[in-house]
mmCIF file of C-alpha atoms and ligand atoms in Angstrom:
data_model
loop_
_atom_site.group_PDB
_atom_site.id
_atom_site.type_symbol
_atom_site.label_atom_id
_atom_site.label_comp_id
_atom_site.label_asym_id
_atom_site.label_seq_id
_atom_site.Cartn_x
_atom_site.Cartn_y
_atom_site.Cartn_z
ATOM 1 C CA MET A 9 0.880 -7.465 -5.825
ATOM 2 C CA LYS A 10 -2.714 -6.487 -4.343
ATOM 3 C CA GLN A 11 -3.289 -3.888 -1.890
ATOM 4 C CA ASN A 12 -4.846 -4.345 0.822
ATOM 5 C CA VAL A 13 -8.189 -2.345 1.268
ATOM 6 C CA HIS A 14 -9.603 -2.672 4.946
ATOM 7 C CA LEU A 15 -13.797 -2.458 4.680
ATOM 8 C CA ILE A 16 -14.952 -1.149 7.499
ATOM 9 C CA ALA A 17 -18.593 -1.896 8.575
ATOM 10 C CA ALA A 18 -20.266 -1.599 12.030
ATOM 11 C CA ALA A 19 -23.967 -1.139 11.894
ATOM 12 C CA ARG A 20 -27.069 -1.692 10.028
ATOM 13 C CA PRO A 21 -27.079 0.880 7.692
ATOM 14 C CA ASN A 22 -22.765 0.212 6.822
ATOM 15 C CA PHE A 23 -23.859 -3.538 5.409
ATOM 16 C CA MET A 24 -25.907 -2.048 1.975
ATOM 17 C CA LYS A 25 -23.139 0.883 1.094
ATOM 18 C CA ILE A 26 -19.979 -1.809 1.869
ATOM 19 C CA ALA A 27 -21.619 -5.118 -0.067
ATOM 20 C CA PRO A 28 -21.375 -3.386 -3.702
ATOM 21 C CA ILE A 29 -17.630 -2.314 -2.843
ATOM 22 C CA TRP A 30 -16.636 -5.553 -1.673
ATOM 23 C CA ARG A 31 -18.360 -6.880 -4.861
ATOM 24 C CA ALA A 32 -16.831 -4.718 -6.978
ATOM 25 C CA MET A 33 -13.525 -4.719 -5.626
ATOM 26 C CA THR A 34 -13.342 -8.556 -5.532
ATOM 27 C CA GLU A 35 -14.901 -9.103 -9.145
ATOM 28 C CA GLY A 36 -13.923 -6.366 -11.176
ATOM 29 C CA SER A 37 -10.176 -5.372 -10.010
ATOM 30 C CA GLU A 38 -6.916 -6.975 -10.361
ATOM 31 C CA ILE A 39 -5.327 -4.706 -7.582
ATOM 32 C CA LEU A 40 -7.631 -4.090 -4.801
ATOM 33 C CA GLU A 41 -7.954 -6.845 -2.333
ATOM 34 C CA PRO A 42 -11.006 -6.097 0.061
ATOM 35 C CA ILE A 43 -10.505 -6.945 3.874
ATOM 36 C CA LEU A 44 -14.218 -6.799 5.127
ATOM 37 C CA ILE A 45 -13.624 -5.329 8.879
ATOM 38 C CA HIS A 46 -17.207 -5.421 11.343
ATOM 39 C CA THR A 47 -16.654 -4.056 14.361
ATOM 40 C CA GLY A 48 -19.743 -5.241 16.329
ATOM 41 C CA GLN A 49 -21.424 -2.032 16.828
ATOM 42 C CA HIS A 50 -24.791 -3.916 15.667
ATOM 43 C CA TYR A 51 -24.996 -7.703 16.843
ATOM 44 C CA ASP A 52 -28.307 -8.911 17.258
ATOM 45 C CA ARG A 53 -28.736 -11.339 14.158
ATOM 46 C CA ASN A 54 -31.832 -9.289 12.676
ATOM 47 C CA MET A 55 -29.571 -5.947 12.777
ATOM 48 C CA SER A 56 -26.556 -7.699 11.159
ATOM 49 C CA ASP A 57 -26.429 -11.260 9.908
ATOM 50 C CA VAL A 58 -29.492 -11.206 7.780
ATOM 51 C CA PHE A 59 -27.767 -8.325 6.125
ATOM 52 C CA PHE A 60 -24.761 -10.237 5.285
ATOM 53 C CA GLU A 61 -26.642 -12.830 3.893
ATOM 54 C CA ASP A 62 -29.205 -11.037 2.418
ATOM 55 C CA LEU A 63 -26.607 -8.837 0.495
ATOM 56 C CA GLY A 64 -23.995 -11.164 -0.614
ATOM 57 C CA LEU A 65 -21.207 -10.655 1.705
ATOM 58 C CA PRO A 66 -18.426 -13.297 3.142
ATOM 59 C CA ALA A 67 -18.726 -13.721 6.990
ATOM 60 C CA PRO A 68 -16.309 -10.455 8.236
ATOM 61 C CA ASP A 69 -12.470 -11.591 7.482
ATOM 62 C CA VAL A 70 -12.348 -9.897 11.231
ATOM 63 C CA HIS A 71 -14.364 -9.038 14.339
ATOM 64 C CA LEU A 72 -13.653 -6.349 16.788
ATOM 65 C CA GLY A 73 -16.808 -7.471 18.414
ATOM 66 C CA ILE A 74 -17.036 -4.154 20.133
ATOM 67 C CA GLY A 75 -20.915 -4.183 20.901
ATOM 68 C CA GLY A 76 -23.003 -1.689 22.148
ATOM 69 C CA GLY A 77 -22.603 1.026 25.114
ATOM 70 C CA THR A 78 -21.831 4.581 25.438
ATOM 71 C CA HIS A 79 -20.317 7.155 22.445
ATOM 72 C CA ALA A 80 -17.182 7.385 24.735
ATOM 73 C CA HIS A 81 -17.257 3.304 25.004
ATOM 74 C CA GLN A 82 -17.980 2.600 21.955
ATOM 75 C CA VAL A 83 -15.773 4.782 20.088
ATOM 76 C CA ALA A 84 -12.485 4.660 22.493
ATOM 77 C CA GLY A 85 -13.137 0.481 22.013
ATOM 78 C CA VAL A 86 -12.982 0.683 18.886
ATOM 79 C CA MET A 87 -9.802 3.001 18.579
ATOM 80 C CA LEU A 88 -7.839 0.678 20.743
ATOM 81 C CA LYS A 89 -8.477 -2.868 18.830
ATOM 82 C CA TYR A 90 -8.419 -1.442 14.984
ATOM 83 C CA GLU A 91 -4.784 0.421 16.205
ATOM 84 C CA GLU A 92 -4.092 -3.300 16.857
ATOM 85 C CA LEU A 93 -4.980 -4.911 13.935
ATOM 86 C CA CYS A 94 -3.926 -1.891 12.066
ATOM 87 C CA LEU A 95 -0.420 -1.925 13.687
ATOM 88 C CA ALA A 96 -0.317 -5.927 12.970
ATOM 89 C CA ASP A 97 -1.850 -5.957 9.507
ATOM 90 C CA ARG A 98 -0.623 -2.422 7.564
ATOM 91 C CA PRO A 99 -3.889 -2.086 5.411
ATOM 92 C CA ASP A 100 -2.626 0.076 2.129
ATOM 93 C CA LEU A 101 -6.230 1.830 2.302
ATOM 94 C CA VAL A 102 -8.837 2.260 4.748
ATOM 95 C CA LEU A 103 -12.202 2.560 3.283
ATOM 96 C CA VAL A 104 -15.145 4.115 5.873
ATOM 97 C CA VAL A 105 -18.761 4.371 4.678
ATOM 98 C CA GLY A 106 -21.936 6.693 6.417
ATOM 99 C CA ASP A 107 -21.667 8.648 9.397
ATOM 100 C CA VAL A 108 -21.581 5.789 12.638
ATOM 101 C CA ASN A 109 -19.290 6.003 15.704
ATOM 102 C CA ALA A 110 -17.234 3.513 13.812
ATOM 103 C CA THR A 111 -16.534 5.766 10.733
ATOM 104 C CA MET A 112 -14.843 8.356 12.418
ATOM 105 C CA ALA A 113 -13.341 6.025 15.427
ATOM 106 C CA THR A 114 -11.171 3.943 12.397
ATOM 107 C CA SER A 115 -10.903 6.908 10.612
ATOM 108 C CA LEU A 116 -8.989 8.534 13.270
ATOM 109 C CA VAL A 117 -6.728 5.215 13.929
ATOM 110 C CA ALA A 118 -6.126 4.620 10.480
ATOM 111 C CA THR A 119 -4.928 8.682 9.600
ATOM 112 C CA LYS A 120 -2.633 8.878 12.617
ATOM 113 C CA LEU A 121 -0.874 5.611 11.318
ATOM 114 C CA HIS A 122 -0.543 7.538 7.799
ATOM 115 C CA ILE A 123 -2.877 4.606 6.085
ATOM 116 C CA PRO A 124 -4.639 6.823 3.691
ATOM 117 C CA VAL A 125 -8.615 6.812 4.913
ATOM 118 C CA VAL A 126 -11.377 6.883 1.728
ATOM 119 C CA HIS A 127 -15.091 8.081 3.033
ATOM 120 C CA VAL A 128 -18.285 7.135 0.929
ATOM 121 C CA GLU A 129 -21.331 8.910 1.367
ATOM 122 C CA ALA A 130 -18.912 12.157 2.580
ATOM 123 C CA GLY A 131 -20.248 15.735 2.496
ATOM 124 C CA LEU A 132 -23.963 15.689 3.737
ATOM 125 C CA ARG A 133 -24.498 17.832 6.285
ATOM 126 C CA SER A 134 -27.589 18.267 8.812
ATOM 127 C CA ARG A 135 -26.079 21.399 10.463
ATOM 128 C CA ASP A 136 -27.558 19.875 13.571
ATOM 129 C CA ARG A 137 -24.700 19.429 15.822
ATOM 130 C CA THR A 138 -27.125 17.721 18.499
ATOM 131 C CA MET A 139 -27.112 14.768 16.007
ATOM 132 C CA PRO A 140 -24.201 12.645 17.004
ATOM 133 C CA GLU A 141 -23.926 11.016 12.828
ATOM 134 C CA GLU A 142 -23.009 14.930 12.261
ATOM 135 C CA ILE A 143 -20.086 15.008 14.509
ATOM 136 C CA ASN A 144 -19.024 11.720 12.860
ATOM 137 C CA ARG A 145 -18.959 13.291 9.670
ATOM 138 C CA LEU A 146 -17.346 16.726 10.023
ATOM 139 C CA VAL A 147 -14.742 14.936 11.714
ATOM 140 C CA THR A 148 -14.354 11.702 9.541
ATOM 141 C CA ASP A 149 -14.506 14.685 6.312
ATOM 142 C CA ALA A 150 -11.807 16.966 7.826
ATOM 143 C CA ILE A 151 -9.349 14.054 8.122
ATOM 144 C CA ALA A 152 -9.998 11.895 4.843
ATOM 145 C CA ASP A 153 -7.720 11.628 1.952
ATOM 146 C CA ILE A 154 -10.281 10.860 -0.618
ATOM 147 C CA LEU A 155 -14.060 12.464 -0.002
ATOM 148 C CA PHE A 156 -16.650 10.297 -2.198
ATOM 149 C CA THR A 157 -19.700 12.241 -2.528
ATOM 150 C CA PRO A 158 -23.599 11.225 -3.423
ATOM 151 C CA SER A 159 -24.972 14.722 -4.697
ATOM 152 C CA PRO A 160 -23.681 18.107 -5.402
ATOM 153 C CA ASP A 161 -24.910 19.535 -2.220
ATOM 154 C CA ALA A 162 -22.567 17.363 -0.149
ATOM 155 C CA ASP A 163 -19.533 18.927 -2.743
ATOM 156 C CA ALA A 164 -20.817 22.468 -2.108
ATOM 157 C CA ASN A 165 -20.184 21.343 1.700
ATOM 158 C CA LEU A 166 -16.912 20.281 1.550
ATOM 159 C CA ARG A 167 -15.821 23.282 -0.989
ATOM 160 C CA ALA A 168 -17.045 25.440 1.586
ATOM 161 C CA GLU A 169 -15.389 23.859 4.849
ATOM 162 C CA GLY A 170 -12.675 24.951 3.145
ATOM 163 C CA VAL A 171 -11.638 20.706 1.400
ATOM 164 C CA PRO A 172 -9.310 20.851 -1.789
ATOM 165 C CA GLU A 173 -10.968 20.103 -4.969
ATOM 166 C CA GLY A 174 -8.928 17.419 -5.792
ATOM 167 C CA LYS A 175 -10.189 15.115 -2.953
ATOM 168 C CA ILE A 176 -13.826 15.368 -4.218
ATOM 169 C CA LYS A 177 -14.755 13.061 -6.086
ATOM 170 C CA ARG A 178 -18.895 12.591 -7.011
ATOM 171 C CA VAL A 179 -19.755 9.012 -7.703
ATOM 172 C CA GLY A 180 -23.181 8.572 -6.968
ATOM 173 C CA ASN A 181 -24.726 6.916 -4.106
ATOM 174 C CA ILE A 182 -23.776 3.808 -2.780
ATOM 175 C CA MET A 183 -26.844 2.668 -0.863
ATOM 176 C CA ILE A 184 -28.826 2.865 -4.516
ATOM 177 C CA ASP A 185 -26.221 -0.042 -5.980
ATOM 178 C CA SER A 186 -27.441 -2.539 -3.433
ATOM 179 C CA LEU A 187 -31.132 -1.380 -4.257
ATOM 180 C CA VAL A 188 -30.817 -1.697 -7.866
ATOM 181 C CA ARG A 189 -29.129 -5.051 -7.672
ATOM 182 C CA THR A 190 -31.708 -6.405 -5.105
ATOM 183 C CA ILE A 191 -35.427 -4.661 -6.092
ATOM 184 C CA ALA A 192 -36.758 -6.976 -8.759
ATOM 185 C CA LYS A 193 -36.249 -10.111 -6.407
ATOM 186 C CA ALA A 194 -37.357 -8.167 -3.155
ATOM 187 C CA ARG A 195 -40.641 -6.967 -4.963
ATOM 188 C CA GLU A 196 -41.789 -10.435 -6.107
ATOM 189 C CA LEU A 197 -42.103 -11.656 -1.897
ATOM 190 C CA ASP A 198 -45.094 -11.410 -0.673
ATOM 191 C CA VAL A 199 -43.858 -9.934 2.712
ATOM 192 C CA PHE A 200 -46.808 -7.402 3.036
ATOM 193 C CA ALA A 201 -49.718 -10.060 3.571
ATOM 194 C CA ARG A 202 -47.915 -11.756 5.873
ATOM 195 C CA TYR A 203 -49.076 -9.217 8.407
ATOM 196 C CA GLY A 204 -52.653 -9.353 6.211
ATOM 197 C CA LEU A 205 -51.838 -6.064 3.988
ATOM 198 C CA GLU A 206 -52.480 -5.292 1.035
ATOM 199 C CA ASP A 207 -50.959 -3.943 -1.905
ATOM 200 C CA ARG A 208 -50.178 0.014 -1.633
ATOM 201 C CA GLY A 209 -52.699 0.011 1.141
ATOM 202 C CA TYR A 210 -50.404 0.401 4.181
ATOM 203 C CA GLY A 211 -47.784 2.618 5.538
ATOM 204 C CA VAL A 212 -44.225 1.473 6.982
ATOM 205 C CA VAL A 213 -42.844 3.076 9.580
ATOM 206 C CA THR A 214 -39.132 3.825 11.297
ATOM 207 C CA LEU A 215 -38.146 5.544 14.249
ATOM 208 C CA HIS A 216 -34.767 5.475 16.197
ATOM 209 C CA ARG A 217 -32.981 8.998 16.700
ATOM 210 C CA PRO A 218 -32.352 9.758 20.381
ATOM 211 C CA SER A 219 -33.953 13.143 19.599
ATOM 212 C CA ASN A 220 -37.225 11.351 18.779
ATOM 213 C CA VAL A 221 -37.183 8.273 21.031
ATOM 214 C CA ASP A 222 -34.937 8.603 23.942
ATOM 215 C CA ASP A 223 -37.414 10.988 25.789
ATOM 216 C CA PRO A 224 -40.342 8.891 26.243
ATOM 217 C CA ALA A 225 -43.412 11.870 26.329
ATOM 218 C CA THR A 226 -41.841 12.253 23.098
ATOM 219 C CA LEU A 227 -42.034 9.121 21.719
ATOM 220 C CA GLU A 228 -45.193 8.779 23.059
ATOM 221 C CA ARG A 229 -46.862 11.713 21.242
ATOM 222 C CA ILE A 230 -45.689 10.537 18.243
ATOM 223 C CA LEU A 231 -46.926 7.247 18.510
ATOM 224 C CA ARG A 232 -50.297 8.800 19.768
ATOM 225 C CA VAL A 233 -50.058 10.585 16.614
ATOM 226 C CA LEU A 234 -49.658 8.047 14.096
ATOM 227 C CA ALA A 235 -52.098 5.458 16.146
ATOM 228 C CA ASP A 236 -54.699 8.556 14.340
ATOM 229 C CA VAL A 237 -53.853 7.749 11.039
ATOM 230 C CA ASP A 238 -56.008 6.510 8.571
ATOM 231 C CA LEU A 239 -54.086 3.591 7.044
ATOM 232 C CA PRO A 240 -52.588 0.866 8.492
ATOM 233 C CA LEU A 241 -49.221 1.159 9.431
ATOM 234 C CA LEU A 242 -46.642 -1.803 9.701
ATOM 235 C CA PHE A 243 -43.697 -0.603 12.284
ATOM 236 C CA PRO A 244 -40.191 -2.713 12.391
ATOM 237 C CA VAL A 245 -38.932 -1.747 16.012
ATOM 238 C CA HIS A 246 -34.970 -0.907 15.554
ATOM 239 C CA PRO A 247 -33.950 -2.028 18.861
ATOM 240 C CA ARG A 248 -33.085 1.560 21.051
ATOM 241 C CA THR A 249 -36.758 2.514 20.415
ATOM 242 C CA ARG A 250 -38.154 -0.999 21.748
ATOM 243 C CA ALA A 251 -36.141 -0.585 24.642
ATOM 244 C CA VAL A 252 -37.470 2.509 25.917
ATOM 245 C CA MET A 253 -41.073 1.098 24.751
ATOM 246 C CA ASP A 254 -41.122 -1.525 26.862
ATOM 247 C CA GLN A 255 -39.623 0.325 30.067
ATOM 248 C CA HIS A 256 -42.520 2.241 29.781
ATOM 249 C CA ASP A 257 -45.349 -0.466 28.859
ATOM 250 C CA MET A 258 -46.299 1.969 25.782
ATOM 251 C CA VAL A 259 -48.288 -0.227 24.078
ATOM 252 C CA THR A 260 -50.572 -0.352 26.368
ATOM 253 C CA ALA A 261 -50.423 3.144 28.301
ATOM 254 C CA CYS A 262 -50.910 4.405 24.730
ATOM 255 C CA GLY A 263 -53.979 2.180 24.348
ATOM 256 C CA LEU A 264 -52.365 0.921 20.865
ATOM 257 C CA GLU A 265 -53.245 -2.333 20.467
ATOM 258 C CA ARG A 266 -56.852 -1.324 19.326
ATOM 259 C CA SER A 267 -55.371 0.986 16.483
ATOM 260 C CA GLY A 268 -53.419 0.164 12.949
ATOM 261 C CA LEU A 269 -50.173 0.172 14.522
ATOM 262 C CA GLN A 270 -48.891 -3.081 13.708
ATOM 263 C CA PHE A 271 -45.600 -3.137 15.695
ATOM 264 C CA ILE A 272 -43.110 -6.036 14.699
ATOM 265 C CA GLU A 273 -39.322 -7.113 14.871
ATOM 266 C CA PRO A 274 -36.694 -5.478 12.847
ATOM 267 C CA LEU A 275 -36.745 -7.640 9.050
ATOM 268 C CA GLY A 276 -33.741 -8.627 7.042
ATOM 269 C CA TYR A 277 -32.944 -6.360 3.509
ATOM 270 C CA TYR A 278 -35.461 -8.315 1.401
ATOM 271 C CA ASP A 279 -38.058 -8.716 3.588
ATOM 272 C CA PHE A 280 -37.923 -4.941 4.307
ATOM 273 C CA MET A 281 -37.441 -3.432 0.614
ATOM 274 C CA ASN A 282 -40.374 -5.742 -0.112
ATOM 275 C CA LEU A 283 -42.706 -3.732 2.378
ATOM 276 C CA VAL A 284 -40.735 -0.968 1.310
ATOM 277 C CA ALA A 285 -41.523 -1.323 -2.208
ATOM 278 C CA HIS A 286 -45.056 -2.109 -1.955
ATOM 279 C CA CYS A 287 -46.070 1.062 0.199
ATOM 280 C CA ARG A 288 -48.024 3.610 -0.164
ATOM 281 C CA LEU A 289 -46.104 6.169 2.132
ATOM 282 C CA MET A 290 -43.359 5.907 4.046
ATOM 283 C CA LEU A 291 -42.876 7.880 7.779
ATOM 284 C CA THR A 292 -39.212 7.971 8.783
ATOM 285 C CA ASP A 293 -36.121 9.572 10.919
ATOM 286 C CA SER A 294 -33.802 7.055 9.029
ATOM 287 C CA GLY A 295 -31.046 8.735 6.774
ATOM 288 C CA GLY A 296 -30.545 5.859 3.804
ATOM 289 C CA LEU A 297 -35.498 5.679 3.915
ATOM 290 C CA GLN A 298 -34.866 9.162 2.352
ATOM 291 C CA GLU A 299 -33.288 8.150 -0.062
ATOM 292 C CA GLU A 300 -34.400 4.667 -1.087
ATOM 293 C CA THR A 301 -37.754 6.294 -1.078
ATOM 294 C CA THR A 302 -36.986 9.087 -3.346
ATOM 295 C CA PHE A 303 -35.620 6.329 -5.980
ATOM 296 C CA LEU A 304 -38.361 4.389 -5.210
ATOM 297 C CA LYS A 305 -40.665 7.018 -6.100
ATOM 298 C CA ILE A 306 -42.969 6.192 -3.173
ATOM 299 C CA PRO A 307 -43.930 9.352 -0.858
ATOM 300 C CA CYS A 308 -41.246 10.194 2.547
ATOM 301 C CA LEU A 309 -42.219 11.678 5.836
ATOM 302 C CA THR A 310 -38.945 12.610 7.677
ATOM 303 C CA LEU A 311 -39.798 13.111 11.084
ATOM 304 C CA ARG A 312 -36.995 15.355 11.987
ATOM 305 C CA PRO A 313 -36.543 19.264 11.537
ATOM 306 C CA ASN A 314 -33.902 19.033 9.416
ATOM 307 C CA THR A 315 -32.144 16.067 6.872
ATOM 308 C CA GLU A 316 -28.549 15.928 6.049
ATOM 309 C CA ARG A 317 -29.938 14.545 2.477
ATOM 310 C CA PRO A 318 -31.867 17.733 1.364
ATOM 311 C CA ILE A 319 -31.615 16.403 -2.578
ATOM 312 C CA THR A 320 -34.772 14.025 -1.498
ATOM 313 C CA ILE A 321 -36.471 16.967 -0.872
ATOM 314 C CA GLU A 322 -35.829 19.222 -3.753
ATOM 315 C CA GLN A 323 -35.404 15.724 -6.447
ATOM 316 C CA GLY A 324 -37.470 13.594 -4.623
ATOM 317 C CA THR A 325 -40.244 12.819 -2.897
ATOM 318 C CA ASN A 326 -39.712 13.642 0.670
ATOM 319 C CA GLU A 327 -40.495 16.009 3.257
ATOM 320 C CA LEU A 328 -39.575 16.798 6.439
ATOM 321 C CA ALA A 329 -42.612 16.335 9.087
ATOM 322 C CA THR A 330 -43.815 17.321 12.881
ATOM 323 C CA VAL A 331 -46.369 15.542 15.019
ATOM 324 C CA GLU A 332 -48.309 19.052 14.037
ATOM 325 C CA SER A 333 -47.667 18.835 10.038
ATOM 326 C CA LEU A 334 -48.092 15.198 9.605
ATOM 327 C CA PRO A 335 -51.702 14.310 9.554
ATOM 328 C CA GLY A 336 -52.149 17.038 6.881
ATOM 329 C CA GLN A 337 -49.310 15.772 5.813
ATOM 330 C CA VAL A 338 -50.535 12.044 5.542
ATOM 331 C CA ALA A 339 -54.364 13.101 3.708
ATOM 332 C CA ARG A 340 -52.160 15.012 0.742
ATOM 333 C CA ILE A 341 -50.570 11.491 0.181
ATOM 334 C CA LEU A 342 -54.214 9.611 0.107
ATOM 335 C CA ALA A 343 -55.811 12.260 -1.470
ATOM 336 C CA GLY A 344 -52.525 11.443 -4.523
ATOM 337 C CA LYS A 345 -51.512 15.042 -4.333
ATOM 338 C CA TRP A 346 -48.330 13.905 -3.590
ATOM 339 C CA LYS A 347 -45.332 14.991 -5.741
ATOM 340 C CA GLU A 348 -43.446 12.616 -7.788
ATOM 341 C CA GLY A 349 -40.095 13.321 -8.161
ATOM 342 C CA ARG A 350 -36.887 11.896 -10.051
ATOM 343 C CA VAL A 351 -33.929 10.034 -9.315
ATOM 344 C CA PRO A 352 -30.940 11.925 -8.672
ATOM 345 C CA ASP A 353 -28.146 12.155 -11.084
ATOM 346 C CA LEU A 354 -25.673 9.147 -10.668
ATOM 347 C CA TRP A 355 -27.998 7.285 -8.441
ATOM 348 C CA ASP A 356 -27.769 4.080 -11.194
ATOM 349 C CA GLY A 357 -26.262 1.398 -9.424
ATOM 350 C CA GLU A 358 -22.826 2.191 -10.712
ATOM 351 C CA THR A 359 -21.475 4.436 -8.008
ATOM 352 C CA ALA A 360 -19.280 1.170 -6.574
ATOM 353 C CA PRO A 361 -16.990 0.590 -9.959
ATOM 354 C CA ARG A 362 -16.334 4.321 -9.724
ATOM 355 C CA ILE A 363 -14.832 4.065 -6.618
ATOM 356 C CA VAL A 364 -13.114 0.921 -7.658
ATOM 357 C CA ALA A 365 -11.527 3.189 -10.558
ATOM 358 C CA VAL A 366 -10.784 6.193 -8.681
ATOM 359 C CA LEU A 367 -8.871 4.228 -5.919
ATOM 360 C CA GLU A 368 -6.865 2.061 -8.539
ATOM 361 C CA GLU A 369 -5.918 5.176 -10.014
ATOM 362 C CA PHE A 370 -4.807 6.647 -6.214
ATOM 363 C CA LEU A 371 -2.697 3.842 -5.598
ATOM 364 C CA ALA A 372 -1.253 3.557 -8.695
ATOM 365 C CA ARG A 373 0.581 7.181 -7.692
HETATM 366 C C1 LIG B 15 -26.533 3.532 15.164
HETATM 367 C C2 LIG B 15 -26.304 4.995 14.584
HETATM 368 C C3 LIG B 15 -27.039 5.676 13.557
HETATM 369 C C4 LIG B 15 -27.351 4.441 12.210
HETATM 370 C C5 LIG B 15 -28.223 3.894 13.506
HETATM 371 C C6 LIG B 15 -29.249 2.225 12.389
HETATM 372 C C7 LIG B 15 -24.461 5.956 15.088
HETATM 373 C C8 LIG B 15 -23.648 6.962 16.544
HETATM 374 N N1 LIG B 15 -25.137 5.608 15.266
HETATM 375 O O1 LIG B 15 -27.310 3.895 15.966
HETATM 376 O O2 LIG B 15 -26.399 6.641 12.584
HETATM 377 O O3 LIG B 15 -29.021 5.465 11.751
HETATM 378 O O4 LIG B 15 -27.210 2.973 13.950
HETATM 379 O O5 LIG B 15 -29.386 1.629 13.224
HETATM 380 O O6 LIG B 15 -23.233 5.539 15.436
HETATM 381 N N2 LIG B 15 -28.824 -2.745 19.876
HETATM 382 C C9 LIG B 15 -29.316 -3.779 20.229
HETATM 383 N N3 LIG B 15 -28.818 -5.126 18.983
HETATM 384 C C10 LIG B 15 -28.173 -4.654 18.222
HETATM 385 C C11 LIG B 15 -27.954 -3.327 17.761
HETATM 386 C C12 LIG B 15 -28.062 -2.029 18.709
HETATM 387 O O7 LIG B 15 -29.437 -4.078 20.840
HETATM 388 O O8 LIG B 15 -28.061 -5.054 17.014
HETATM 389 C C13 LIG B 15 -29.039 -1.718 21.109
HETATM 390 C C14 LIG B 15 -27.876 -1.432 21.666
HETATM 391 O O9 LIG B 15 -27.481 -1.842 22.308
HETATM 392 C C15 LIG B 15 -28.317 0.054 22.172
HETATM 393 C C16 LIG B 15 -28.903 0.553 21.203
HETATM 394 O O10 LIG B 15 -29.930 -0.483 21.085
HETATM 395 O O11 LIG B 15 -28.610 -0.055 23.618
HETATM 396 C C17 LIG B 15 -28.860 1.801 20.091
HETATM 397 O O12 LIG B 15 -27.407 1.171 19.635
HETATM 398 P P1 LIG B 15 -26.466 1.917 18.701
HETATM 399 O O13 LIG B 15 -25.612 1.201 17.999
HETATM 400 O O14 LIG B 15 -25.675 2.797 20.284
HETATM 401 O O15 LIG B 15 -27.454 3.352 18.237
HETATM 402 P P2 LIG B 15 -28.144 3.011 16.793
HETATM 403 O O16 LIG B 15 -29.237 3.542 18.053
HETATM 404 O O17 LIG B 15 -28.448 1.854 16.520
#
């Protein structure tokens, strides 16, 4: 008989991590039966459904429909609904990815019901506990039974926290699996041209971290610096950021209509990766984009004081940035004086099969 594995997906960055695992189980495992659970944290079509289509995922088997709200609302809502599901369904294993609220909420439910939990993308640490994701990472890693890591720094973090060696499995970067599978087709599109831009003639901006966008004065300061950048910038605006911009009428208030900054709606996976693959530089506070740009060898400026993905700085194309440092860094990129970087070990598109192999052995025991 097959063993049921709940795959938990909640928010945009989860979908490209779950898709390759779902596929590896569906196509490559006699033992594991994936059951796709969407908690509903992201619910707009362009934040959720379009990714299921682009990544070839079927509709979720179960949709918990929790939606947005404060962190306590989201976490408590997911826990109540997910506990009901686990009691009825009794999965053999629960697999969570990344560091969003549902990652932690569903891990807590499963572990208290003595259902094994495995965490994909374990061990990343920014050491910044003001980041909600850092709390989610710490809690999830403290209770998970297997910790699948993307890089040696993650292994070292877990060891330093006293995690037994046998629980740590370095399998590589799961997000890169989706990128490897789709990049050729994404490159061929001409999404950038739709916005009047030329190959390598523009930058892409994404900002959604609470520390950058929740305080209007901080966001305004960032937008004004971006408006002065000597390169057209395309900015697909996250709903969280859009809410603050609209509330303060920032485009008009900062005179951004006349700048080289173009604000657009969030895009699907293929369209967005087309923009990334052809851009000159990336300006972001996202976690995943630091990794995707390292893989694609695109210069990346991360507008944060720290990163849980230091390997993208040490080996890849990433640098941290502040509003003060950003103009100089952009100038260096435009002058062609940026590091080329290299792709870290095991970021090869084969992480999902490695995860499946470990899980088959784990469940056979
Ligand atoms: C969440 C994750 C973050 C991840 C990000 C990617 C946590 C703690 N944060 O942050 O790690 O990088 O997703 O997007 O889990 N909204 C919509 N439509 C949507 C989704 C969100 O309007 O489809 C609105 C929400 O109602 C809310 C705001 O955007 O007002 C923020 O959404 P939320 O999921 O709470 O956090 P994110 O900032 O997206």
